[in-house]
mmCIF file with all atom_site columns, C-alpha atoms in Angstrom:
data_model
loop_
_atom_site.group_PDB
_atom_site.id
_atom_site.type_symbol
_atom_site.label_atom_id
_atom_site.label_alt_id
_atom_site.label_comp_id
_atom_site.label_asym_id
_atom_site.label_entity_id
_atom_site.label_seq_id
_atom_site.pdbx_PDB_ins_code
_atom_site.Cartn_x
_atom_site.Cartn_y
_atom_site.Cartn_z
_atom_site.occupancy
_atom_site.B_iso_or_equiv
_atom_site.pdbx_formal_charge
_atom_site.auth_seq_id
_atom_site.auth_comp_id
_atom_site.auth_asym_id
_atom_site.auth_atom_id
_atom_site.pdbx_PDB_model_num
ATOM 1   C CA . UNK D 1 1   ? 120.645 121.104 127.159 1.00 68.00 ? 1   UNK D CA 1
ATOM 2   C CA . UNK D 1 2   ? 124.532 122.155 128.166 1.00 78.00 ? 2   UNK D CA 1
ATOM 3   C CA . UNK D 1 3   ? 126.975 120.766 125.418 1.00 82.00 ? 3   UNK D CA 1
ATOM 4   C CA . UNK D 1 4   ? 129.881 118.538 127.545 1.00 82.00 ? 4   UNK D CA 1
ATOM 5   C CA . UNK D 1 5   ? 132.967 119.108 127.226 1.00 80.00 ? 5   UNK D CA 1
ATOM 6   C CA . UNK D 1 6   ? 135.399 116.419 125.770 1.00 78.00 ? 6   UNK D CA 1
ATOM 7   C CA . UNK D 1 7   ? 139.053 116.461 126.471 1.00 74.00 ? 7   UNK D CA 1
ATOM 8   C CA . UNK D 1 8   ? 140.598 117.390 122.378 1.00 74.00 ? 8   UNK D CA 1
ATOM 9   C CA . UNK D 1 9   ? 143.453 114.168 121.732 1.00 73.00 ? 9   UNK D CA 1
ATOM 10  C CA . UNK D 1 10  ? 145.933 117.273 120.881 1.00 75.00 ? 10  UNK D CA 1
ATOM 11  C CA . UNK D 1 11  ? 145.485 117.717 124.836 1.00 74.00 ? 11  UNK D CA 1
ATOM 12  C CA . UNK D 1 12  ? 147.257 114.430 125.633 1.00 73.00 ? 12  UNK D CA 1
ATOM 13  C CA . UNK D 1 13  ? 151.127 114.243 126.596 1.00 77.00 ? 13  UNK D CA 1
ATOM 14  C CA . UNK D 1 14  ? 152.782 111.169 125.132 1.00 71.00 ? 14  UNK D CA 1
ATOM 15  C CA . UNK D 1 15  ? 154.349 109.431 128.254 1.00 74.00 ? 15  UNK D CA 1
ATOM 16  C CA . UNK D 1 16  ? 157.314 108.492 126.866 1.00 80.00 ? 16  UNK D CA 1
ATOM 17  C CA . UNK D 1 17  ? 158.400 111.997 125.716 1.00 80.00 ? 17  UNK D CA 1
ATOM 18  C CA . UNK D 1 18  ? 159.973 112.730 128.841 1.00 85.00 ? 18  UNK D CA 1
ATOM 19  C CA . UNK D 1 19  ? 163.495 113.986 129.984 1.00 87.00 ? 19  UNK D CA 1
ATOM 20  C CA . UNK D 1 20  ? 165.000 113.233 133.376 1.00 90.00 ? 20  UNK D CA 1
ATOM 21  C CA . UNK D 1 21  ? 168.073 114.679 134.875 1.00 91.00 ? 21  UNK D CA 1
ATOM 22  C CA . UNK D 1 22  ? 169.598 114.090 138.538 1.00 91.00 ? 22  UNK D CA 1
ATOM 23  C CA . UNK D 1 23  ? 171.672 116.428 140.154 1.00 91.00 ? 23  UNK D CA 1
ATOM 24  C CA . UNK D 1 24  ? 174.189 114.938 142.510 1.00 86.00 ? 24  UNK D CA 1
ATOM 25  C CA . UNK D 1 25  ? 176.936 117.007 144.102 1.00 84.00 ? 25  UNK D CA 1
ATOM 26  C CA . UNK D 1 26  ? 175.750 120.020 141.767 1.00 88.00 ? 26  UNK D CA 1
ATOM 27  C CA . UNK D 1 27  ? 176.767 118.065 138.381 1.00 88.00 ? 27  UNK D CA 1
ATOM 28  C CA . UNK D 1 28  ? 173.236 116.910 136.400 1.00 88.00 ? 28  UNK D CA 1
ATOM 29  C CA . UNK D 1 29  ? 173.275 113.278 134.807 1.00 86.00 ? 29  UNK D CA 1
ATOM 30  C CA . UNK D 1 30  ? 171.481 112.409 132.419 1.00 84.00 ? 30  UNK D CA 1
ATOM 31  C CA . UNK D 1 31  ? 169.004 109.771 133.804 1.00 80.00 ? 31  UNK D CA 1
ATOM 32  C CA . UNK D 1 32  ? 166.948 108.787 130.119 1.00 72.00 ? 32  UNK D CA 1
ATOM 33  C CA . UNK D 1 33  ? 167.947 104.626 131.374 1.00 83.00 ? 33  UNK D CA 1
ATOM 34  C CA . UNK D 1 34  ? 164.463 105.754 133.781 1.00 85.00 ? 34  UNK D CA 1
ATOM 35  C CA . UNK D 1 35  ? 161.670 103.510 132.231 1.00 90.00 ? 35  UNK D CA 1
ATOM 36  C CA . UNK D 1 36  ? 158.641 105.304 134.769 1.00 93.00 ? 36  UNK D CA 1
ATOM 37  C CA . UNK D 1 37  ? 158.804 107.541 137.323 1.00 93.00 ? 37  UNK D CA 1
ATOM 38  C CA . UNK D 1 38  ? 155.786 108.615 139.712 1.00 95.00 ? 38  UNK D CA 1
ATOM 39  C CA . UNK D 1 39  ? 155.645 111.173 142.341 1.00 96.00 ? 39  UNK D CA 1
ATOM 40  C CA . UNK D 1 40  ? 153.091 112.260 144.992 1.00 95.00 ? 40  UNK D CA 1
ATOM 41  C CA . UNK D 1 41  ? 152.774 114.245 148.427 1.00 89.00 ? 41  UNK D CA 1
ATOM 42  C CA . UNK D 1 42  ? 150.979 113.370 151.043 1.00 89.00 ? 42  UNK D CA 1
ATOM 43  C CA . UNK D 1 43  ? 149.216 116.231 153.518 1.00 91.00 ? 43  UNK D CA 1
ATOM 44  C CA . UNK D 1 44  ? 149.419 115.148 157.069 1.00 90.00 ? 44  UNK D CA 1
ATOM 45  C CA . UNK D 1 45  ? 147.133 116.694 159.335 1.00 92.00 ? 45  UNK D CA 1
ATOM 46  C CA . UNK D 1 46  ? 146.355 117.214 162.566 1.00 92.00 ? 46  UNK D CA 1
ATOM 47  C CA . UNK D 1 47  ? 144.122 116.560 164.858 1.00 91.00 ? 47  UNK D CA 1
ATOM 48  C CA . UNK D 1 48  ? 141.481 118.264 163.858 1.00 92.00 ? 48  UNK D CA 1
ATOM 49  C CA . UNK D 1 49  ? 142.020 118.033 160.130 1.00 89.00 ? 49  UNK D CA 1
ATOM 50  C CA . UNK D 1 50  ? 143.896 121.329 159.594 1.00 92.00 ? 50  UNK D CA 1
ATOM 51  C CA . UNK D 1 51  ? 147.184 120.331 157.431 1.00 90.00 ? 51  UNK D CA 1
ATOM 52  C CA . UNK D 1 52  ? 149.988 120.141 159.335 1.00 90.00 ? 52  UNK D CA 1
ATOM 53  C CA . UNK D 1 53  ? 152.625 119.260 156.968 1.00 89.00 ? 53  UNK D CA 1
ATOM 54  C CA . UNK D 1 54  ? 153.462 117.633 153.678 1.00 89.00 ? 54  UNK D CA 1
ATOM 55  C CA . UNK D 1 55  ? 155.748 114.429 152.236 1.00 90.00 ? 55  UNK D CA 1
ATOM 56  C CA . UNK D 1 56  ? 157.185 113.968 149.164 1.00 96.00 ? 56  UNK D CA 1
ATOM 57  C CA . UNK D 1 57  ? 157.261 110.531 147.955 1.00 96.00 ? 57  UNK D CA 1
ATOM 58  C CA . UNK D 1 58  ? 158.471 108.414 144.737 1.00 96.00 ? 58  UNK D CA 1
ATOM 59  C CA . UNK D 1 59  ? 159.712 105.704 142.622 1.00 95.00 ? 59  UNK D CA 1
ATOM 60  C CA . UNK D 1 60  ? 161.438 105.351 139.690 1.00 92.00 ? 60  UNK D CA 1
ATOM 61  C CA . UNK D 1 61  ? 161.759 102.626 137.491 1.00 91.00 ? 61  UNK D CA 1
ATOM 62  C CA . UNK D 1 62  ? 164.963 102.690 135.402 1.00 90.00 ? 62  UNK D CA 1
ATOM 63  C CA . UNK D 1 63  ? 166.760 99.639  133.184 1.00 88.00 ? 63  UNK D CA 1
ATOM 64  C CA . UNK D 1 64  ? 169.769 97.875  134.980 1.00 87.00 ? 64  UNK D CA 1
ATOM 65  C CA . UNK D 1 65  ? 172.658 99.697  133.234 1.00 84.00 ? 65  UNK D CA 1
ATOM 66  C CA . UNK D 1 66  ? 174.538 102.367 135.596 1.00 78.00 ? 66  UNK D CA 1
ATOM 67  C CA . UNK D 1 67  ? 175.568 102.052 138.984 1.00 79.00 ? 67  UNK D CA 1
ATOM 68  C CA . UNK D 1 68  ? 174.133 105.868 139.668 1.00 76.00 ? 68  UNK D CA 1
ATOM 69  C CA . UNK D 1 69  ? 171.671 105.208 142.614 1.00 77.00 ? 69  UNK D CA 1
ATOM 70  C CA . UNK D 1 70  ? 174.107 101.790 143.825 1.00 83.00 ? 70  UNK D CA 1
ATOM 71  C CA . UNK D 1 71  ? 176.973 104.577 144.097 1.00 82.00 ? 71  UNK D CA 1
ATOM 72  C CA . UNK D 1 72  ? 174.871 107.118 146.140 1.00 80.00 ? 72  UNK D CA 1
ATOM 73  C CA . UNK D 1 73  ? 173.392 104.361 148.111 1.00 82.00 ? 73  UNK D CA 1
ATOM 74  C CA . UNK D 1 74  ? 176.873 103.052 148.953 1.00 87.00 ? 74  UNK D CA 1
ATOM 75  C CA . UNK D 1 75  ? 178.618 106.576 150.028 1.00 84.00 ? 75  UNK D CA 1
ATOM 76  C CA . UNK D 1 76  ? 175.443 106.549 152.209 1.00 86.00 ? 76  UNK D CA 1
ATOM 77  C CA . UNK D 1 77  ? 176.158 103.776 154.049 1.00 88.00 ? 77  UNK D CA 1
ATOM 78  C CA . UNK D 1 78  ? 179.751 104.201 154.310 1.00 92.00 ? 78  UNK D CA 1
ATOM 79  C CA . UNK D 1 79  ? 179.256 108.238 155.658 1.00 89.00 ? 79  UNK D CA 1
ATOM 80  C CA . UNK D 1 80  ? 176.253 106.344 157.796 1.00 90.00 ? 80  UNK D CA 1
ATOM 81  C CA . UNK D 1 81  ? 174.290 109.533 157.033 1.00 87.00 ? 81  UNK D CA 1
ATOM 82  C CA . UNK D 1 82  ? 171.663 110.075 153.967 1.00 87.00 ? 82  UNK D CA 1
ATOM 83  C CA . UNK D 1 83  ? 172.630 111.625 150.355 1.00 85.00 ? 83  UNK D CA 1
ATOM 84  C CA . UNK D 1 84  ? 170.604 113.928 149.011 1.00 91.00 ? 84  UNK D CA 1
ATOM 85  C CA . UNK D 1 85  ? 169.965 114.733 145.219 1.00 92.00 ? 85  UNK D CA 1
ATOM 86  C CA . UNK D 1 86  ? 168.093 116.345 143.097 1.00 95.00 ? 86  UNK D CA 1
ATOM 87  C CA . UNK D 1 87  ? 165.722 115.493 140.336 1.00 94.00 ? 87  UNK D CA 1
ATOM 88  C CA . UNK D 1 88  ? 164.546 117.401 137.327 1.00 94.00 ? 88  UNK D CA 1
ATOM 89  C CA . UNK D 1 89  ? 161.831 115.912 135.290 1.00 93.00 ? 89  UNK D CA 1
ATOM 90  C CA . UNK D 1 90  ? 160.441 117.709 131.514 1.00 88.00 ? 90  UNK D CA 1
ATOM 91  C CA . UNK D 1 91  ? 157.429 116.513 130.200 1.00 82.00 ? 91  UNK D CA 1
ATOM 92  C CA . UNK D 1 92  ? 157.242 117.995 126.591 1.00 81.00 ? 92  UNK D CA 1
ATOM 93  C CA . UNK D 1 93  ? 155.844 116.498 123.309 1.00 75.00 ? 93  UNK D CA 1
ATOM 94  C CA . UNK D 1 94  ? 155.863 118.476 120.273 1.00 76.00 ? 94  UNK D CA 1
ATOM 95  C CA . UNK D 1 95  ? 152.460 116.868 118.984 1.00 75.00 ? 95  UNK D CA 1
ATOM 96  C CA . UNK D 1 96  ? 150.909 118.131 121.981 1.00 77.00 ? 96  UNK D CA 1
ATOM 97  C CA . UNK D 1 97  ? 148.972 121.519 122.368 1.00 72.00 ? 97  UNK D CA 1
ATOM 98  C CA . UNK D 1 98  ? 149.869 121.649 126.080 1.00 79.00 ? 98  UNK D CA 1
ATOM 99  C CA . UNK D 1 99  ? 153.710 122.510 125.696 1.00 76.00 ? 99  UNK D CA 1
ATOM 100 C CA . UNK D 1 100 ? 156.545 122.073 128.033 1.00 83.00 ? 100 UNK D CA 1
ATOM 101 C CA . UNK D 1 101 ? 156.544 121.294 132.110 1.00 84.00 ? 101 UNK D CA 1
ATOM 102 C CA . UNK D 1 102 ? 159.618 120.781 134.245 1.00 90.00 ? 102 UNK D CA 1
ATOM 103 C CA . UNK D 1 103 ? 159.507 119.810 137.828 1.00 94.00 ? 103 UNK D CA 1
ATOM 104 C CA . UNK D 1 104 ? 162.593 120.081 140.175 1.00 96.00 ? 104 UNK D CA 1
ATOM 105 C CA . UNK D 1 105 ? 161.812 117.348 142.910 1.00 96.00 ? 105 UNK D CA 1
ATOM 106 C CA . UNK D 1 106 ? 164.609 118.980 145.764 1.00 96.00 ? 106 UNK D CA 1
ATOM 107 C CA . UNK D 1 107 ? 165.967 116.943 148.562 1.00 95.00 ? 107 UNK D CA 1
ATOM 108 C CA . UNK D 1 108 ? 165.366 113.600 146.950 1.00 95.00 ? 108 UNK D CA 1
ATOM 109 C CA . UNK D 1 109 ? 166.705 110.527 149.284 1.00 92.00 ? 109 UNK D CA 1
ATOM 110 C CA . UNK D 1 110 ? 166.595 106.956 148.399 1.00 89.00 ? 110 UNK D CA 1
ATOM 111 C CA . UNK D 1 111 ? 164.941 104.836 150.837 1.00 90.00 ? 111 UNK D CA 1
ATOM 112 C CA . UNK D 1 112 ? 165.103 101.595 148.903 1.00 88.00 ? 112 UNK D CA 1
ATOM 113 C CA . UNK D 1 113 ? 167.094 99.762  145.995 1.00 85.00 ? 113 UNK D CA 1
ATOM 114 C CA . UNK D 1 114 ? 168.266 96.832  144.391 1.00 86.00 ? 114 UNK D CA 1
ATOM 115 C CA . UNK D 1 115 ? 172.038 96.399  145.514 1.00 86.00 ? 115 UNK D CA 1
ATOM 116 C CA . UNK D 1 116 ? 172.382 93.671  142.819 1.00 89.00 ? 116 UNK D CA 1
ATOM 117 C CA . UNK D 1 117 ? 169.898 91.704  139.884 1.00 90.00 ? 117 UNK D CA 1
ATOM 118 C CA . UNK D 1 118 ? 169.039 89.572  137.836 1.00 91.00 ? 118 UNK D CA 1
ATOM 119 C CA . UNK D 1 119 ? 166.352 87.586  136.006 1.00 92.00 ? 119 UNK D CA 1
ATOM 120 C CA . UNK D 1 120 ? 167.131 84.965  134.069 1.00 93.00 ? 120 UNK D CA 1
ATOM 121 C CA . UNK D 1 121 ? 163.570 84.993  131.930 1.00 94.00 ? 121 UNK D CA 1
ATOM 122 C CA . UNK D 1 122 ? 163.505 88.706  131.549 1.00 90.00 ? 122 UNK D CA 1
ATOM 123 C CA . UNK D 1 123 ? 165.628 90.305  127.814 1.00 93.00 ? 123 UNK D CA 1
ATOM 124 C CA . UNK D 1 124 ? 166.360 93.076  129.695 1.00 91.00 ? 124 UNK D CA 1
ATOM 125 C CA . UNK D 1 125 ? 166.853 94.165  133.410 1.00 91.00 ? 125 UNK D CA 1
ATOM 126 C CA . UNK D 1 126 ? 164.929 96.612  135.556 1.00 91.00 ? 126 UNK D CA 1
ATOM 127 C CA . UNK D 1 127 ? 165.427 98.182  138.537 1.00 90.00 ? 127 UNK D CA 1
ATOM 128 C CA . UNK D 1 128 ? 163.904 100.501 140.731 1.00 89.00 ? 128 UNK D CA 1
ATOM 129 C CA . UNK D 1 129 ? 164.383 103.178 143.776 1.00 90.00 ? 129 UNK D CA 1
ATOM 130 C CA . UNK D 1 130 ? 162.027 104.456 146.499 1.00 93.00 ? 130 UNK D CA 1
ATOM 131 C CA . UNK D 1 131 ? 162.803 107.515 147.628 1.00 95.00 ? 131 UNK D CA 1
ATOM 132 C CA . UNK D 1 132 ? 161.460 110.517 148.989 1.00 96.00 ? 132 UNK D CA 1
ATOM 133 C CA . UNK D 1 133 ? 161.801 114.426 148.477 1.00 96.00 ? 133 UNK D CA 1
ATOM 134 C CA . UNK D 1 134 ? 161.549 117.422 150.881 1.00 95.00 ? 134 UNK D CA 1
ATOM 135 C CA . UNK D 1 135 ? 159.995 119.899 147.913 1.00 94.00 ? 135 UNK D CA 1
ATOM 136 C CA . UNK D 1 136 ? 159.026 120.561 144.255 1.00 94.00 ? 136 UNK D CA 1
ATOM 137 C CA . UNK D 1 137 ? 159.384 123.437 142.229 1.00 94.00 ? 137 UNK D CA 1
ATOM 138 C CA . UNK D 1 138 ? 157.763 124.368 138.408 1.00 92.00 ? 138 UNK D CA 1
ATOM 139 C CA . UNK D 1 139 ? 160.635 125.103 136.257 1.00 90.00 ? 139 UNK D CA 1
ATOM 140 C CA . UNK D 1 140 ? 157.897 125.611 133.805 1.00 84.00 ? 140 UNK D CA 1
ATOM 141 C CA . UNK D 1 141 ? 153.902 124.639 133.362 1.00 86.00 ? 141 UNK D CA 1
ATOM 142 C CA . UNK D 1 142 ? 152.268 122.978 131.064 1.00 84.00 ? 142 UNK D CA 1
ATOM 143 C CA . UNK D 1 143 ? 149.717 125.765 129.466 1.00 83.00 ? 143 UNK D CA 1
ATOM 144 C CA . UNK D 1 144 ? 146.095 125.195 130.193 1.00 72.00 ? 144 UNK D CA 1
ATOM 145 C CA . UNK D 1 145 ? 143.735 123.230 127.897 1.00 57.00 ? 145 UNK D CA 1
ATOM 146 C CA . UNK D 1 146 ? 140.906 125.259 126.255 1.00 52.00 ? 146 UNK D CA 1
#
């Protein structure tokens, strides 16, 4: 009989080891207030099933405590034309065997967003962003798991 294969623990990445950068105007900010942050793309196809095209979509979940996305979403509305960003995201914990991965979501716009908050049961505040992205790029990949 074949032996299975288990996933080895020192093949996890510890979710909150994460860095997360965005790059507005060309100048990075430090984004570490972001509390989750999850990314996917869609294939759209055709007709007949071939793919056609693809679309970046996210959110981001960040605490209530800098006025980063309610300043780009505010330029935005007074230029009455969408602000694009950038996004760079590291993945990296040093009790991991899998290393380092960076991902460089381009063309990041927001679609949604809190304008104000708040929550009068909650210790902290949280907000969030939708937004999509027009590509992604590895910066660096994680190394593959024996």
């Amino acid at each position: 009989m074949k032996e299975k294969k288990v996933m080895s623990v020192q093949n996890t990445v510890h979710g909150a080891m994460a860095e997360c950068h965005v790059i507005f105007d060309g100048k990075p900010y430090d984004f570490m207030q972001a509390i989750s942050l999850h990314t996917e793309f869609r294939i759209i196809r055709n007709w007949f099933g071939r793919p056609k095209r693809w679309a970046g979509i996210g959110t981001v979940r960040f605490h209530y405590n800098d006025s980063a996305f309610r300043r780009i979403m505010a330029e935005a509305r007074a230029r009455r034309k969408d602000i694009y960003f950038d996004m760079l995201v590291t993945n990296e914990d040093p009790y991991s065997n899998m290393g380092r991965q960076t991902i460089l979501l381009k063309g990041c716009r927001i679609n949604s967003g809190a304008a104000a908050l708040f929550d009068a049961e909650s210790p902290f505040l949280e907000d969030f962003a939708k937004f999509t992205f027009k590509d992604f790029e590895f910066k660096e990949k994680f190394q593959c798991a024996d």
